[in-house]
CSV table of C-alpha atoms and ligand atoms in Angstrom, one decimal:
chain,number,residue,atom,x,y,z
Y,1,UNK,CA,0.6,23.2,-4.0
Y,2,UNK,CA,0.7,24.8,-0.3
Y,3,UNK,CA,2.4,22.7,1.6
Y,4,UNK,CA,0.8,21.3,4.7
Y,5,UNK,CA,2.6,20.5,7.8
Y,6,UNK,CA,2.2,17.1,8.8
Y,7,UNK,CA,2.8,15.5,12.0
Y,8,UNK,CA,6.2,13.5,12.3
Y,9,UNK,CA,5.7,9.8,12.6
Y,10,UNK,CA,7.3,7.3,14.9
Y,11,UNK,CA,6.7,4.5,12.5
Y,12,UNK,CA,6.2,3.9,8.9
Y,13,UNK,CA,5.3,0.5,7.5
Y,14,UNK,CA,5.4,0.3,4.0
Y,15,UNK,CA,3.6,-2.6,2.5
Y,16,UNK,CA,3.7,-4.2,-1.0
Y,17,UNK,CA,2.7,-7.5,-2.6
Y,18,UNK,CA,1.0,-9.1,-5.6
Y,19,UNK,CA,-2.6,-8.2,-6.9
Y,20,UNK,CA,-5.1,-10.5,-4.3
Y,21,UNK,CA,-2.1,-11.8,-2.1
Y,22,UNK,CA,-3.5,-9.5,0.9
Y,23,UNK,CA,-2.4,-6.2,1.3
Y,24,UNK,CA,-5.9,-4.6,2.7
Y,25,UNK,CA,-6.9,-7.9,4.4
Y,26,UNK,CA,-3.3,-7.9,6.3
Y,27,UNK,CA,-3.2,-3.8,7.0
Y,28,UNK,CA,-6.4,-3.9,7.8
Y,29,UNK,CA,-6.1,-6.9,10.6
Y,30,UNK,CA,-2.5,-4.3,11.7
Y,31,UNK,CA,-5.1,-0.9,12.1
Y,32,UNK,CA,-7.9,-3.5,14.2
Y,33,UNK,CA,-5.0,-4.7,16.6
Y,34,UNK,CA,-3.3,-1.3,17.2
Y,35,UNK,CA,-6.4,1.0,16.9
Y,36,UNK,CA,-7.0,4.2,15.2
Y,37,UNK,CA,-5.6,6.4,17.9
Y,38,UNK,CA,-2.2,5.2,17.2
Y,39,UNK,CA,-2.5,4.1,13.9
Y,40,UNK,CA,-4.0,5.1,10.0
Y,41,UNK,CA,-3.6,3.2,7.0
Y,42,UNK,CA,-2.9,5.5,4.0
Y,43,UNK,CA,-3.5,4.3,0.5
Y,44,UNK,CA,-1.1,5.8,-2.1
Y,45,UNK,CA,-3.9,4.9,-4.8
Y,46,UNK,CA,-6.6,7.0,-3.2
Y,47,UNK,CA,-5.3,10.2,-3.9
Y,48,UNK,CA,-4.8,8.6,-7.8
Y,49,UNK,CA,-8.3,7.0,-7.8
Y,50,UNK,CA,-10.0,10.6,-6.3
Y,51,UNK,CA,-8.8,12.8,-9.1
Y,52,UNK,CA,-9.1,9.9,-12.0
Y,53,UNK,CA,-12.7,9.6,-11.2
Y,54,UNK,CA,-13.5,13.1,-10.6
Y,55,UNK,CA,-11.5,13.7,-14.1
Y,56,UNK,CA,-13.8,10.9,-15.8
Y,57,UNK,CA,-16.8,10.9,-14.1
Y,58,UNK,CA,-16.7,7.7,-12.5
Y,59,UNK,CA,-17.0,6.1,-8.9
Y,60,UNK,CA,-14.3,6.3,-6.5
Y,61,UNK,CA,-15.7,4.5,-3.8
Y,62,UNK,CA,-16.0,1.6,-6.7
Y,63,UNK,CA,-12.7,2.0,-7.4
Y,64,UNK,CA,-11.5,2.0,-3.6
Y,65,UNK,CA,-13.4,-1.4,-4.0
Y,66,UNK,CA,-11.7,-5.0,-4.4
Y,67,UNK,CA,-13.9,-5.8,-7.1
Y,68,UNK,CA,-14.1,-6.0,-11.0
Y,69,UNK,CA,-15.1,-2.4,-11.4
Y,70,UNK,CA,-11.1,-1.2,-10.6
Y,71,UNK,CA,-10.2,-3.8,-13.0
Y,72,UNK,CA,-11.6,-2.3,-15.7
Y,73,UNK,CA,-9.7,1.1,-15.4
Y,74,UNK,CA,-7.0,-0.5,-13.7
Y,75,UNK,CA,-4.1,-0.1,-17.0
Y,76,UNK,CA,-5.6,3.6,-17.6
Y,77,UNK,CA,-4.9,4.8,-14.2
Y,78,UNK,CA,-2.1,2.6,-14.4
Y,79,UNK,CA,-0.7,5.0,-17.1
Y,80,UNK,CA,-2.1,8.1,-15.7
Y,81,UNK,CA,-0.7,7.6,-12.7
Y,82,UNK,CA,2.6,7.3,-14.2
Y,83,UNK,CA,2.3,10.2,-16.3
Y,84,UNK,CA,2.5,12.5,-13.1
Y,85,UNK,CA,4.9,10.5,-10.8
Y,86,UNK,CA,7.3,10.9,-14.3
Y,87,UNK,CA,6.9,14.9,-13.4
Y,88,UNK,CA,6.8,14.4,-9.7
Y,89,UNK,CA,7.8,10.8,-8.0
Y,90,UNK,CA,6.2,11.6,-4.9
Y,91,UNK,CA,3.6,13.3,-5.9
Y,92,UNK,CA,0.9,10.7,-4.7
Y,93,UNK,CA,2.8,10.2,-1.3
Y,94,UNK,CA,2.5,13.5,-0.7
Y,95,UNK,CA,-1.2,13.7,-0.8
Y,96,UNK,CA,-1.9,10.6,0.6
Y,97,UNK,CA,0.4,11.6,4.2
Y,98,UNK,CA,-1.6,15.0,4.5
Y,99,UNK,CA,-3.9,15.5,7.4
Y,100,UNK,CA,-2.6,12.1,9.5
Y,101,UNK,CA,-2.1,12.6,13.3
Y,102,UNK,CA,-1.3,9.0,14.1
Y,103,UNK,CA,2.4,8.3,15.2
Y,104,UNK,CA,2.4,5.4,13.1
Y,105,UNK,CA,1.5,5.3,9.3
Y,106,UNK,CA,0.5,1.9,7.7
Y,107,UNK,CA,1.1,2.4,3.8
Y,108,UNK,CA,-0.6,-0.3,2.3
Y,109,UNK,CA,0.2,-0.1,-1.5
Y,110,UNK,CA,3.5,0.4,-2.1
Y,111,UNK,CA,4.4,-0.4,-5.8
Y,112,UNK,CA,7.4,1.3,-6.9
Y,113,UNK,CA,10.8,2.1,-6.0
Y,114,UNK,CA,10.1,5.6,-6.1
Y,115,UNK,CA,7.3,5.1,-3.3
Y,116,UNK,CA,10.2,3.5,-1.0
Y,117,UNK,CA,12.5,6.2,-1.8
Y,118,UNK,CA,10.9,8.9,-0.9
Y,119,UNK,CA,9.5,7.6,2.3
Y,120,UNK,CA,13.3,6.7,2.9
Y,121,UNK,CA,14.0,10.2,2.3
Y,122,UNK,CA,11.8,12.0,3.7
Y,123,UNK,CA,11.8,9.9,7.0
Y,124,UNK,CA,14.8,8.0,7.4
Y,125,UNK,CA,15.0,5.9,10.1
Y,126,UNK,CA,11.2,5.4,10.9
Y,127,UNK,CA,10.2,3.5,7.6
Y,128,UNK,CA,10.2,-0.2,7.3
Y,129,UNK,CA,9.3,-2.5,4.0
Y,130,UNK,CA,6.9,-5.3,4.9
Y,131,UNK,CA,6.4,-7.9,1.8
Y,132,UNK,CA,2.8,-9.4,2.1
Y,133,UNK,CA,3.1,-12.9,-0.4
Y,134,UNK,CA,0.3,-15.7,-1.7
Y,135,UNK,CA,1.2,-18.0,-3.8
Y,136,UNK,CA,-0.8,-17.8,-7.5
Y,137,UNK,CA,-3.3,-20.5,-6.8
Y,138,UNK,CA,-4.3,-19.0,-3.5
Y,139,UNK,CA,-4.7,-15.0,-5.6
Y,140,UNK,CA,-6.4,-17.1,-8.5
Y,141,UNK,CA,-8.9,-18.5,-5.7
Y,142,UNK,CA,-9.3,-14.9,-4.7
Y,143,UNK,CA,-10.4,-13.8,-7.8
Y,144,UNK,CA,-6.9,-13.0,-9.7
Y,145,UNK,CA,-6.0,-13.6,-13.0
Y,146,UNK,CA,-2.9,-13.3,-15.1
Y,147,UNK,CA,-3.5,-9.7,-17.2
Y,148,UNK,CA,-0.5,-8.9,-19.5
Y,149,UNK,CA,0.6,-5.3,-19.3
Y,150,UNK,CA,-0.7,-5.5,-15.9
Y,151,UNK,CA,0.8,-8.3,-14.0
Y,152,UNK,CA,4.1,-8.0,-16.1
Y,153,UNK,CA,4.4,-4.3,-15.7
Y,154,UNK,CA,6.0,-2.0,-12.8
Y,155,UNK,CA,2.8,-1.4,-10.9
Y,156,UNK,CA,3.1,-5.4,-10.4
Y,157,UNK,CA,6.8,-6.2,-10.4
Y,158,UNK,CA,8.5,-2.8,-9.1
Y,159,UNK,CA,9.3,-4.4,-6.1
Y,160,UNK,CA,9.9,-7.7,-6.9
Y,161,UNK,CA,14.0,-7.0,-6.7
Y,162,UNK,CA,16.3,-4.8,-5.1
Y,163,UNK,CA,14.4,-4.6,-1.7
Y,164,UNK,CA,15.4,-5.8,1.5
Y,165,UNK,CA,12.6,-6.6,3.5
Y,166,UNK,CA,12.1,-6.1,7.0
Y,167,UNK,CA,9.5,-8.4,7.4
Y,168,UNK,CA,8.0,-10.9,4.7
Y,169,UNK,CA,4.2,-12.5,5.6
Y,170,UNK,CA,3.0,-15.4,4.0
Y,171,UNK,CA,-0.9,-15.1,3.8
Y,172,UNK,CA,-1.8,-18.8,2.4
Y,173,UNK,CA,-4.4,-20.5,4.0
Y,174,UNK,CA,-1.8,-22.9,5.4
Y,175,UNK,CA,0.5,-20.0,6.5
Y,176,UNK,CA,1.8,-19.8,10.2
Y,177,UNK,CA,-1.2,-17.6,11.9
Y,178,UNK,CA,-1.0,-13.6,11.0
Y,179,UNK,CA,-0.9,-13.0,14.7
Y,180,UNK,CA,1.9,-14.8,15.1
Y,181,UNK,CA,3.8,-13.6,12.1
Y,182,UNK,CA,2.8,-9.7,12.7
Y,183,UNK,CA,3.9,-10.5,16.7
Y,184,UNK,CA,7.6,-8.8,16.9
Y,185,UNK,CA,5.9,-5.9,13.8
Y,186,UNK,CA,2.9,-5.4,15.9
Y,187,UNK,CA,5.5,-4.9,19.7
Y,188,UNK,CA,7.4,-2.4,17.7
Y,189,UNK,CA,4.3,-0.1,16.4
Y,190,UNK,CA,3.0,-0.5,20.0
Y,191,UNK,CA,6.4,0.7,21.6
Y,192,UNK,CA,7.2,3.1,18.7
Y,193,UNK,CA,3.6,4.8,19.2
Y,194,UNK,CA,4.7,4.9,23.2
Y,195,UNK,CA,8.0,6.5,22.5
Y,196,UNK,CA,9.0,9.9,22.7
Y,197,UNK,CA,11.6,10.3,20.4
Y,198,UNK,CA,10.4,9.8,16.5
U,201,ADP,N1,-5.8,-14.4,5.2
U,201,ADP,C1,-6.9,-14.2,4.5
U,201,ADP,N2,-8.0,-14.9,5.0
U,201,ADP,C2,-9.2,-14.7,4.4
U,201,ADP,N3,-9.5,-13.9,3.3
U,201,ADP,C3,-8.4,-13.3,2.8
U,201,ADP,C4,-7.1,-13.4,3.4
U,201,ADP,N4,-6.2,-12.6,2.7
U,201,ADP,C5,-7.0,-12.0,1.7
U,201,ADP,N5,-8.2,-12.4,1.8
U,201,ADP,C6,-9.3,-12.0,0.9
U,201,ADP,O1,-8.8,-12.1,-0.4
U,201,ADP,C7,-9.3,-10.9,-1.2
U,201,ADP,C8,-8.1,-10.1,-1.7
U,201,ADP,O2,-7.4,-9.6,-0.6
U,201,ADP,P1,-6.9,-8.1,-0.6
U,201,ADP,O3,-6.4,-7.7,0.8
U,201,ADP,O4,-8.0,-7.2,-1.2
U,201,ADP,O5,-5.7,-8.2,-1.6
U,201,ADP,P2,-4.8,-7.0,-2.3
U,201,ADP,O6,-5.1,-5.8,-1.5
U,201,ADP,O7,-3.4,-7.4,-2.1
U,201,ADP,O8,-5.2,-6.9,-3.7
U,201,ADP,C9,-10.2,-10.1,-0.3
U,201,ADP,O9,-11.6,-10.5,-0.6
U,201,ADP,C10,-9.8,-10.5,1.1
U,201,ADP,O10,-10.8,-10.4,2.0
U,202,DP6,C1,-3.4,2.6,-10.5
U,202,DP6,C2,-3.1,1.9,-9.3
U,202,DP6,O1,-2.9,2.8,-8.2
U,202,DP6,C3,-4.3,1.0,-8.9
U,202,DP6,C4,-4.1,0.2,-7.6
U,202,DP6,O2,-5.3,-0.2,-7.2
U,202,DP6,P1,-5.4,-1.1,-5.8
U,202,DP6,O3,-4.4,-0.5,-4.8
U,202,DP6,O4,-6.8,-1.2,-5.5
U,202,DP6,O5,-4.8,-2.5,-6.3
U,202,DP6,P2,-4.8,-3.9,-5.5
U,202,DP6,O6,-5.4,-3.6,-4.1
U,202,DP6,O7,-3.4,-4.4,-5.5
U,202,DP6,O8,-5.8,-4.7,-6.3
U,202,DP6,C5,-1.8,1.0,-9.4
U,202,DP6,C6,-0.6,1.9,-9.7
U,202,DP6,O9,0.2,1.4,-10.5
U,202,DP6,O10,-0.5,3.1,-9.2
């Protein structure tokens, strides 16, 4: 694969959480705040979904989607996906970093150690992990539903242990405001974006 020179970022925020406890509604509320000048969100399951569908015929805009359609295909990509990232762990966060300009990259679907890692690696110093929690009767209310082999399996639970947050937001309805929980995350993209140095 040629490899393409990508712009150094200032800031990396690498998100994870549960299946409907927020991760697009939160990153996406981040990319309004700080704008698209300074800021992208890159998905590492777009790259994933892209070549699944192209391989099967099917529609990756659907599967981008939040609704039932990804659900259907969700423990075949699952297992496809893991097929190559057993070959290559960073094979998808490779593709999904190429082309971005912005000093700081929102990641909002981190799932396994191996994502962290070789962010950590590649950029040490400019990568934080952000930890976006609901509790089950809020996801259920969002449409979630306990799916064995899904919700008990890595994709779900590889970040459950052995991270150290920098930042964990609660997004239950009777959570403190995101704006006020995102406050000191959203100064430090701001400043980071502003800063010379990466
Ligand atoms: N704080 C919130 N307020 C209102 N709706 C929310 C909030 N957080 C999530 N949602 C909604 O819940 C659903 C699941 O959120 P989403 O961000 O897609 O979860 P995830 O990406 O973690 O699976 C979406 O319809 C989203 O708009
Ligand atoms: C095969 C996947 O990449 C599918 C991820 O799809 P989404 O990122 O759409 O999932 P949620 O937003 O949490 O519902 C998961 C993986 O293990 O790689």
């Amino acid at each position: 694969m040629a490899t393409m020179v990508v712009a150094r970022p200032k800031l990396i925020l690498l998100f994870s959480g549960k299946r409907k406890s927020g991760k697009d509604y939160v990153t996406d509320f981040i990319h309004q705040r700080l704008g698209n000048e300074i800021c992208c969100i890159l998905r590492l399951s777009a790259p994933l979904k892209e070549q699944y569908a192209r391989e099967r015929g099917l529609d990756f805009e659907e599967l981008l989607g939040s609704g039932q359609y990804k659900e259907q295909y969700r423990a075949d990509m699952i297992a496809w996906g893991e097929r190559r990232r057993e070959q290559d762990p960073g094979f998808f966060c490779r593709l999904a970093q190429m082309g971005v300009t912005q000093p700081v990259w929102i990641v909002s679907d981190a799932r396994r150690l191996s994502d962290l890692q070789w962010f950590r690696t590649e950029y040490p110093g400019q990568t934080r992990c952000i930890r976006v929690e609901a509790s089950e009767n809020t996801r259920r209310q969002r449409g979630w539903e306990f799916t064995p082999g899904i919700d008990d399996a890595e994709s779900e639970c590889g970040l459950d242990h052995g991270v150290n947050y920098d930042w964990i937001i609660h997004n239950d309805e009777d959570a403190v405001p995101l704006e006020e929980q995102l406050q000191v995350l959203l100064s430090l993209a701001e400043q980071k974006a502003g800063s010379e140095a990466s």
